[in-house]
Structure formats: structure tokens, C-alpha cells
Short mmCIF file of C-alpha atoms in Angstrom, two decimals:
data_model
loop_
_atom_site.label_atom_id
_atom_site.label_comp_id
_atom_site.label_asym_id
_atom_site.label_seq_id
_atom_site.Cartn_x
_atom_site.Cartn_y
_atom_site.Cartn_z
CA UNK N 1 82.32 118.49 139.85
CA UNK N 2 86.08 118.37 138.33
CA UNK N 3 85.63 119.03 134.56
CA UNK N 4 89.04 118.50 132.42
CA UNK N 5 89.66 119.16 128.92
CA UNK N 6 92.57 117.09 127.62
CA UNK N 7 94.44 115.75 124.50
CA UNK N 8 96.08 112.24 124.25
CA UNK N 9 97.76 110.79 121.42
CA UNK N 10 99.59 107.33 120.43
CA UNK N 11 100.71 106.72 117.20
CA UNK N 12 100.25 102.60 117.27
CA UNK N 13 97.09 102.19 118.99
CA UNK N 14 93.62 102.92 117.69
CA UNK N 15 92.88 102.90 121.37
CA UNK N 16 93.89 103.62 125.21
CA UNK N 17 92.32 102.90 128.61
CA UNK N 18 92.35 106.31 130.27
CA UNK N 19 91.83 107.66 133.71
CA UNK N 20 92.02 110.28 136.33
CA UNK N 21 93.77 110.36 139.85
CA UNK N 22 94.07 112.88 142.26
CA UNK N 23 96.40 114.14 144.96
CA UNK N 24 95.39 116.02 148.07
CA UNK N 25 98.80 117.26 148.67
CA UNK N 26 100.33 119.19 146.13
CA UNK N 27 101.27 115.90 144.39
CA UNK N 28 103.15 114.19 147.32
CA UNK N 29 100.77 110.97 146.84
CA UNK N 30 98.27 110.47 144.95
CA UNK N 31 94.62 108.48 144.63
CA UNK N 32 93.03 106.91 142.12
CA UNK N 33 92.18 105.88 139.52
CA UNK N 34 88.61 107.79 140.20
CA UNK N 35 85.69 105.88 139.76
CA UNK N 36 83.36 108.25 139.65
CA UNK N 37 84.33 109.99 136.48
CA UNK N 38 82.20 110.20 133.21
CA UNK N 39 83.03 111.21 129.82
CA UNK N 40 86.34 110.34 127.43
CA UNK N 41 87.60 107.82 130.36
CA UNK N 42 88.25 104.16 130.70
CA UNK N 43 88.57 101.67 127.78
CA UNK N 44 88.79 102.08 124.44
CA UNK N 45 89.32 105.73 124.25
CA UNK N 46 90.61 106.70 120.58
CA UNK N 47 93.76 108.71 120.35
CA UNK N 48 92.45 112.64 119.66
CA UNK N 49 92.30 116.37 120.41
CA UNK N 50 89.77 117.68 122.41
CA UNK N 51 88.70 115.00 125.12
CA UNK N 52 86.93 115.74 128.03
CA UNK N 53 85.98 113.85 131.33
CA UNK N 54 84.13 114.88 134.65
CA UNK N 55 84.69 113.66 137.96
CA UNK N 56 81.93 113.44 140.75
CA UNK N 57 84.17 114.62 143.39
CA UNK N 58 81.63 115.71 145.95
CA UNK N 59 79.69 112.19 145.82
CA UNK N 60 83.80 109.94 146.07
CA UNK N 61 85.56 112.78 148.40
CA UNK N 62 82.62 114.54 150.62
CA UNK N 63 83.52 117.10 152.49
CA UNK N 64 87.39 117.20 151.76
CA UNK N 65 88.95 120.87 150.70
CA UNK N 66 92.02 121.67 150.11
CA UNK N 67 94.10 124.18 148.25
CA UNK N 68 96.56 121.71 147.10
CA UNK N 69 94.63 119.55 145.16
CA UNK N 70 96.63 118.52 141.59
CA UNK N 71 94.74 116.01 139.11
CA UNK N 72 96.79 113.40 136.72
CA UNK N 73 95.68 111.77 133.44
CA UNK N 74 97.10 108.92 132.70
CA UNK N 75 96.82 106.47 129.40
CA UNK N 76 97.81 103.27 128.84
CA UNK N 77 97.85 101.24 125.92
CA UNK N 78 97.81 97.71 127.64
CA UNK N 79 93.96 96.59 127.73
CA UNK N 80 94.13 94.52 130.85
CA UNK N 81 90.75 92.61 131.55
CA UNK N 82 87.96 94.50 132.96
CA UNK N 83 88.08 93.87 136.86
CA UNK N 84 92.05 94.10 137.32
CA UNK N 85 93.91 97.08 137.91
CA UNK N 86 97.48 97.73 136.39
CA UNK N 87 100.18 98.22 138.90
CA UNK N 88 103.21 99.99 137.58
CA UNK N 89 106.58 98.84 137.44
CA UNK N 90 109.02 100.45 139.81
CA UNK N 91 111.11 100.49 142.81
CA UNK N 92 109.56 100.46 146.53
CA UNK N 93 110.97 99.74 150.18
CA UNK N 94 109.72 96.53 150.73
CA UNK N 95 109.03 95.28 154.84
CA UNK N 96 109.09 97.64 157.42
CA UNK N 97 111.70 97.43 160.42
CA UNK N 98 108.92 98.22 162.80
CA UNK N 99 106.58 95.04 161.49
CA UNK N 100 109.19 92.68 159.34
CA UNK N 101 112.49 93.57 158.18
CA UNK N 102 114.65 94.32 157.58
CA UNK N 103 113.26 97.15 154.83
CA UNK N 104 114.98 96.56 151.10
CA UNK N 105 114.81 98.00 147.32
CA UNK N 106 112.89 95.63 145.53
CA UNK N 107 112.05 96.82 141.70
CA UNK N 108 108.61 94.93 140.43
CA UNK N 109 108.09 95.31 137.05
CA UNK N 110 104.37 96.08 135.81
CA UNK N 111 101.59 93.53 136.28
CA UNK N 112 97.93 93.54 136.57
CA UNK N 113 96.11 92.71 139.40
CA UNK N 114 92.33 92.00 140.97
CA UNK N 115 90.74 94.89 141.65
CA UNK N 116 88.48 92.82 143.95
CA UNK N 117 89.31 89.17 146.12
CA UNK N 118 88.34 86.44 143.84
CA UNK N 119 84.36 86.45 144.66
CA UNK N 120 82.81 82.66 145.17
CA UNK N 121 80.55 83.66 141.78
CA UNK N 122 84.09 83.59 140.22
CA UNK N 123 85.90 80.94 141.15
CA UNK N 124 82.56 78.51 140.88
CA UNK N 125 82.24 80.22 137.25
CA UNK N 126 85.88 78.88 136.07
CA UNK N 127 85.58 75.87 138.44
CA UNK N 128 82.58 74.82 136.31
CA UNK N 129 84.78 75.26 132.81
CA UNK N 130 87.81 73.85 134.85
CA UNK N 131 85.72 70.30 135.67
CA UNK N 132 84.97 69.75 132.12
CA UNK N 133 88.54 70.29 131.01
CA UNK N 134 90.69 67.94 133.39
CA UNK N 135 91.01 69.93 136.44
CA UNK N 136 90.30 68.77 140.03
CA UNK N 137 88.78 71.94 141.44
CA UNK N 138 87.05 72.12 144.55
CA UNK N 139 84.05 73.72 145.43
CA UNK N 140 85.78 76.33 147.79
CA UNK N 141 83.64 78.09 150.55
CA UNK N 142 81.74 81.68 150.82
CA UNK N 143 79.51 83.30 153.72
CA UNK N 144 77.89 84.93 150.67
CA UNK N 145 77.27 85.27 146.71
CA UNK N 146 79.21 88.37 146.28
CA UNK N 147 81.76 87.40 149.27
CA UNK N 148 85.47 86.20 148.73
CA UNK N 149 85.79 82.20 147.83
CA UNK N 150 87.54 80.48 150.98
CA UNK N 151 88.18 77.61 152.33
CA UNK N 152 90.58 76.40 149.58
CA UNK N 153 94.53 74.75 149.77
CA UNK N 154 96.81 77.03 147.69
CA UNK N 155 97.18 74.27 145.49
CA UNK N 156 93.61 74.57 144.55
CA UNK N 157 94.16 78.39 143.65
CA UNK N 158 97.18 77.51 141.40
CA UNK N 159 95.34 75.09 139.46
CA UNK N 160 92.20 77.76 138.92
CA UNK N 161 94.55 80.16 137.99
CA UNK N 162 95.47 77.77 135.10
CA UNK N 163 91.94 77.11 134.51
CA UNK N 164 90.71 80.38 134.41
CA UNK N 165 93.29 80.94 131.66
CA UNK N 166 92.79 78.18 129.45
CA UNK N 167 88.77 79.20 129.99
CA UNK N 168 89.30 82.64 128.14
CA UNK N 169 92.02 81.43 125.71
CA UNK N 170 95.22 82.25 127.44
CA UNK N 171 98.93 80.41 127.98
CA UNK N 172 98.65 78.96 131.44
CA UNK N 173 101.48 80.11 134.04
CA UNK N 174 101.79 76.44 136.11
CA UNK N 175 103.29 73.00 134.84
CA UNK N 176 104.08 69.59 136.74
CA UNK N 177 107.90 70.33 134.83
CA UNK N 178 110.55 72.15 134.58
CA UNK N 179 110.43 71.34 130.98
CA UNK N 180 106.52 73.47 131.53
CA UNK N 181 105.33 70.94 128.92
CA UNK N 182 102.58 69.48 131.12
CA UNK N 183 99.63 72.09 132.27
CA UNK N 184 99.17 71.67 136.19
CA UNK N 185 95.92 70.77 136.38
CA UNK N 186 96.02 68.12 139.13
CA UNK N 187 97.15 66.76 142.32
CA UNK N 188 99.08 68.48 144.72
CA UNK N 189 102.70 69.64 143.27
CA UNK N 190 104.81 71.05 145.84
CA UNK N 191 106.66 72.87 143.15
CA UNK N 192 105.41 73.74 139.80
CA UNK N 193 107.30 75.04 136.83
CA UNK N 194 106.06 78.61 136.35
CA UNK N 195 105.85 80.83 132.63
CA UNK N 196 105.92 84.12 134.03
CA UNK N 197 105.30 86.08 131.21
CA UNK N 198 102.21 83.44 130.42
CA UNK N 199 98.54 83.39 132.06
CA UNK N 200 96.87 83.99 135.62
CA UNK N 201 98.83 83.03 138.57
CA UNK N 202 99.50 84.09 142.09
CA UNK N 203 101.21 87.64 142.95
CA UNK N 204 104.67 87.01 144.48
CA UNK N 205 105.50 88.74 147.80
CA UNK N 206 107.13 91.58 146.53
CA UNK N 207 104.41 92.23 143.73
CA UNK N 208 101.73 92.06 146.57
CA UNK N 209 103.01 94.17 148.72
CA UNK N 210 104.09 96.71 146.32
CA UNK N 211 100.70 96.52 144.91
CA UNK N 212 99.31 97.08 148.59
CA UNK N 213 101.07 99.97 148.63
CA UNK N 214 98.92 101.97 146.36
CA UNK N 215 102.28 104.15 145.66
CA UNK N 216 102.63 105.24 149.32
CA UNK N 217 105.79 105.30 151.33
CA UNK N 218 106.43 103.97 155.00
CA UNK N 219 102.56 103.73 156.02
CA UNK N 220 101.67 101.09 157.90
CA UNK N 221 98.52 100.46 156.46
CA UNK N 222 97.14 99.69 152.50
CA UNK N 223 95.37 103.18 152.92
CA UNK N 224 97.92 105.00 153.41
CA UNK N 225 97.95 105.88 157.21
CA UNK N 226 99.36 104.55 160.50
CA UNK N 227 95.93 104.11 162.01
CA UNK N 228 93.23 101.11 161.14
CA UNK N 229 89.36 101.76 162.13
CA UNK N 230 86.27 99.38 161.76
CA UNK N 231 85.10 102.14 159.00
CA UNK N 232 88.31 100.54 157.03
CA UNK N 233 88.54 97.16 157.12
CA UNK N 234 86.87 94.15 158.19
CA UNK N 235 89.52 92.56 160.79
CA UNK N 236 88.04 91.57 164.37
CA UNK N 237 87.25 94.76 166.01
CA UNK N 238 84.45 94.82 163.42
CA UNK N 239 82.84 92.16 164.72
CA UNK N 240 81.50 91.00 161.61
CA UNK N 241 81.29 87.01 162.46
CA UNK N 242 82.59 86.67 158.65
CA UNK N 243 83.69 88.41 155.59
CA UNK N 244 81.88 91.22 153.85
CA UNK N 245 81.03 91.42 149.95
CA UNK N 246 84.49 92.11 148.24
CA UNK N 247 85.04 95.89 147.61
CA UNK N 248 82.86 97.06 151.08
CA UNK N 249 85.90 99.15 152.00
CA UNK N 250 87.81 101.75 149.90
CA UNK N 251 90.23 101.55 147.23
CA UNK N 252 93.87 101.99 147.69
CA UNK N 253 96.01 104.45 146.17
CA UNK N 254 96.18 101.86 142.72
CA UNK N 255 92.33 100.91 142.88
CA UNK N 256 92.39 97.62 144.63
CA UNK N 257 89.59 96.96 147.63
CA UNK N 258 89.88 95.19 150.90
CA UNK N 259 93.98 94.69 150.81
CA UNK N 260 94.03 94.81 154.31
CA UNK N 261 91.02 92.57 156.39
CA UNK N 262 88.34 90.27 155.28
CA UNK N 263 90.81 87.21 154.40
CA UNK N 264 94.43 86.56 154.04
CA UNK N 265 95.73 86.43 150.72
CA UNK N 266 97.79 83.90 149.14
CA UNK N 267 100.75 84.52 147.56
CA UNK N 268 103.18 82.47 145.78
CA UNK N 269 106.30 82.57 147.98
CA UNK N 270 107.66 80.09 149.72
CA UNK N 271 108.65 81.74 153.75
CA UNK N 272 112.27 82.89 153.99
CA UNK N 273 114.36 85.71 155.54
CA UNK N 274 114.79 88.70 153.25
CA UNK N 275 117.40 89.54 151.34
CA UNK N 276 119.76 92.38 152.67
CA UNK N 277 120.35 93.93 149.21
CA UNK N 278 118.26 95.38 146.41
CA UNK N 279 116.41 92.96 144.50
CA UNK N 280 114.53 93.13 141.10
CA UNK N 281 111.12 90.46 140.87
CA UNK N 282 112.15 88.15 143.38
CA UNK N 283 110.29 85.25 143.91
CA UNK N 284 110.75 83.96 147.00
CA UNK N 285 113.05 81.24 148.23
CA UNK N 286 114.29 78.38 146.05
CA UNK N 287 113.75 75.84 149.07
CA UNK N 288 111.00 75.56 151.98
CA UNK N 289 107.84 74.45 153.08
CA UNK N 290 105.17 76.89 154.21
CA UNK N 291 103.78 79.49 151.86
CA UNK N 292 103.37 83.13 152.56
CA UNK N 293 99.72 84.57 152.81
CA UNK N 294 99.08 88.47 153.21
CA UNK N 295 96.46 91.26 154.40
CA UNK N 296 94.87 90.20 157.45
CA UNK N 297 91.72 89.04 157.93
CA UNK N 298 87.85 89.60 159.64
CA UNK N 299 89.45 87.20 162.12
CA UNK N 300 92.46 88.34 163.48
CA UNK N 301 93.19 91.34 164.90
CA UNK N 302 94.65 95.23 163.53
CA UNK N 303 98.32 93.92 163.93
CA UNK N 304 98.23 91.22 160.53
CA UNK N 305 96.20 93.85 158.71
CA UNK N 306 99.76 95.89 158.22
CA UNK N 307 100.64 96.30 155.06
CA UNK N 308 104.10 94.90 155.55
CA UNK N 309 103.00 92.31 158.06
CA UNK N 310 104.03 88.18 157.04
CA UNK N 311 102.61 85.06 157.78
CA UNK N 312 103.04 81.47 156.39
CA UNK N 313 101.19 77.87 156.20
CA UNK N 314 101.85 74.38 154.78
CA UNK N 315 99.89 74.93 151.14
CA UNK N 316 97.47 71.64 152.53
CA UNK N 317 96.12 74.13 154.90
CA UNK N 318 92.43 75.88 154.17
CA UNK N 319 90.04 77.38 156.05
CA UNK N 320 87.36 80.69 156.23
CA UNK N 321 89.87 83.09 156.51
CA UNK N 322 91.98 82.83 153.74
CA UNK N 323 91.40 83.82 149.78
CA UNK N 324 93.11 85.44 147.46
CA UNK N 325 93.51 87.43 143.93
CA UNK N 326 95.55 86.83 140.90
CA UNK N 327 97.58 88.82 138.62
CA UNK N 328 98.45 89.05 135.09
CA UNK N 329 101.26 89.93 133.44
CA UNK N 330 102.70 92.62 130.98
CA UNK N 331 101.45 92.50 127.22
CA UNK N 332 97.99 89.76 127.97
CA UNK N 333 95.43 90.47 125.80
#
């Protein structure tokens, strides 16, 4: 057990979200947040003196010692939705020469993101809200109740995300126009206007792979490591014959499950060479066709499970390997 004694204060918030990650390394990289920690941690923590959290670490890290373990608090003061996971803003080498390059400075700035594939439970819970309020949502595809939706066009995911923010009372991100007078809600647009300061939507490239990342530099995999394992991820060595319940493997270095394996990820880019300079929030090309998807799958083999590694499809494409998760931005109540 890790017990910490801590102060935090903010002078314009009655209350934070706190939490605890550690590094195994002196500091070099770091894990977390913890979930198994009790005590003055999480949301709604009020601003004070003499706070105090425990961490599990024998049942989350058994059998790992070390004399260079280091432990961070962190508090933040933007309540993101219980579920998602903030990623901070910050700059990051983006592609990898020895998977798909060439390797740039791209600076995302902070966004929240899934902790967890959009389940089937969840998209047929806004789907139901979204059929009653003008959208044309399909019914998507699962091998299980607790498994990641599938089987749905990335058109279908755009319009969710706008109906899973108009559901809980949000701005949606997606229009038919530029003007972004008229709420995308049906039909198949090939190019929507986007708010990105406004609702749910689809991470772009950059912010996915940064996210993927989990603050670790030149690995090949979401983990943190050059080496993949069945223990890891669910890609076709494991020989599942489908996807396993979201959140079977471990967290990344941010807190997000399965970024590598069970089903590709959708993203909002259209395909396109990178850029050979530094870039801040890019969001893909202005022009194109195919859209890029992320992360591997229980499918296809070890090599698309990179973290780095692209692939792209026309957006009328669907099938059981592909999902996603969606992101919110800065400031979203």
C-alpha cells in the first residue's frame, strides 16, 4: 500500500478531479492515472490542507520492485464526464520512420477522450434518444453486451456523436454547412462543417495517436514497448474469433484500454501524406476520399496494432472489425 499525504489548492473552484500516477523509472515515463487508489481522489475533491489517498499497489503492479519508483499528483479543474480520460495538450513526434513517416512535431492541444471503445450498451443507449430526435442511426453490431459497437459507416458515428450531445444537453460538433447552421443528423455528407470547440466528435489523427501514446516516446506499441503478446491485446495471434469486452487489456500510460487490438478505430481524417514540418491540431487533408482508421484489430495481425501504424477506407465501408471512441473538447461541462 502507497499512502500520501498531500495539499491542493485553487482559488476559483470549489472543486478538482484528482489523481495519482506513478513512474517506475526515476520519472522518465510515467503510468497512470491509478485506479486502484482510495481516499481524497477523483471527482469533486474540495480545495484543502491535509488530503490523503492510498493506492493498492500490490493488487495493480504485483510483483514489480524497484528503487526508482517516484509518484505524481495531479489536479485538474476541468470535470470531464465520467468514462473519458483528459489527454494533455502538448507536443509529440507523430509517425514513426520505421512504420509511417516520415516522424514530425505535431502540438495537440488538450481534449478528453474514451477511456473505453464505445460499448454496443452505449451507442444503442443514444441511438434510442437519437431516433426520437431526427437522426437516422443504425443499429450497429456487437459479439457481446459489454463488447465494442461495430459494424457501422463512419458516417453513422458522426451523426451519434451529434446525438449523444444533443442527448445530455451539449452544442453538437457536425453540420450539413459551412455556415454550421444545420445539425448533421442525416444522410451521408461527405464533408461536414465541424465546431471544434462544441460537442462529441471523432479524434483527429494527430489527437489519436498522441493520445495512444500514453506520454511515451518512440515505442512501437500503445503500452509503451517494442514487443506485442496475446496477454496485451486482442489482434489475431489471440485467436479470439471476435472482440473481447472493452477494457480486457491494460491501460495506457493516460488511462485509455484496448488502443491497440480488438477493432480499428475511426478517426476523422481524411488519408494524405504528412506534412514535413511542425504542425499544431492538424486535421487532416482538405481534399480526399478514404478516411483514416487506427489501432489494429482481433483480426489482423501484430503489424496494424503499432501505435503509429495507418490505414484508410471509403466512410460507406463497415464491418466487425472496426469501432471507435470519441473525444471532447477543452472547457465541456
Amino acid at each position: 500500500m502507497v499512502d500520501i499525504n498531500y495539499d491542493v489548492a485553487d482559488p476559483d473552484s470549489p472543486t478538482l478531479t484528482v489523481y495519482l500516477k506513478v513512474s517506475a523509472d526515476g520519472g522518465a515515463t510515467w503510468k497512470g492515472p491509478v485506479e486502484l487508489v482510495s481516499g481524497d481522489v477523483g471527482r469533486g475533491i474540495v480545495p484543502s490542507g491535509g488530503k490523503r489517498l492510498v493506492w493498492d499497489a500490490g493488487k495493480e503492479m504485483p510483483n514489480q520492485f524497484g528503487v526508482k519508483y517516484r509518484y505524481r499528483i495531479g489536479a485538474d479543474d476541468w470535470q470531464v464526464p465520467l468514462g473519458m480520460a483528459v489527454i494533455p495538450a502538448g507536443r509529440f513526434q507523430m509517425g514513426d520512420d520505421r512504420v509511417a513517416g516520415p516522424e514530425h512535431t505535431v502540438t495537440v492541444s488538450a481534449f478528453a477522450m474514451d477511456k473505453w471503445e464505445v460499448s454496443i450498451e452505449l451507442w444503442e443507449s443514444v441511438r434510442a434518444w437519437g431516433i426520437t430526435h431526427g437522426y437516422d442511426l443504425v443499429a450497429g453490431g456487437s459479439f457481446g453486451a459489454k463488447h465494442p459497437v461495430h459494424s457501422v459507416k463512419w458516417f453513422d458515428v458522426v451523426k451519434w456523436c451529434n446525438a449523444r450531445s444533443e442527448k445530455e444537453g451539449r452544442v453538437p460538433a457536425y453540420y450539413e454547412d459551412g455556415a454550421m447552421t444545420q445539425v448533421y443528423r442525416g444522410g451521408e455528407k461527405a464533408r461536414a462543417g465541424v465546431k471544434w470547440d462544441a460537442g462529441y466528435r471523432l479524434p483527429t489523427e494527430a489527437e489519436w495517436e498522441k493520445a495512444a501514446r500514453g506520454g511515451v516516446v518512440g515505442k512501437l506499441y500503445a503500452w509503451g514497448t517494442d514487443e506485442i503478446s496475446t496477454e496485451l491485446a486482442n489482434y489475431s495471434a489471440s485467436n479470439k474469433g471476435g472482440t473481447t469486452p472493452v477494457g480486457s487489456y491494460g491501460a495506457n500510460g493516460y488511462g485509455l484500454y484496448d488502443m491497440a487490438g480488438n477493432v480499428f478505430e475511426l478517426t476523422w481524417d481524411l488519408y494524405g501524406e504528412y506534412a514535413q514540418t511542425a504542425q499544431t491540431d492538424p486535421r487532416g487533408p482538405s481534399s480526399g476520399s478514404d478516411r483514416v482508421f487506427r489501432g489494429g484489430s482481433w483480426g489482423i495481425n501484430a503489424v496494424s496494432c503499432r501505435v503509429a501504424d495507418r490505414s484508410a477506407h471509403d466512410p460507406r465501408f463497415w464491418g466487425n472489425r472496426f469501432g471507435f471512441r470519441s473525444v471532447l473538447p477543452p472547457g465541456q461541462p
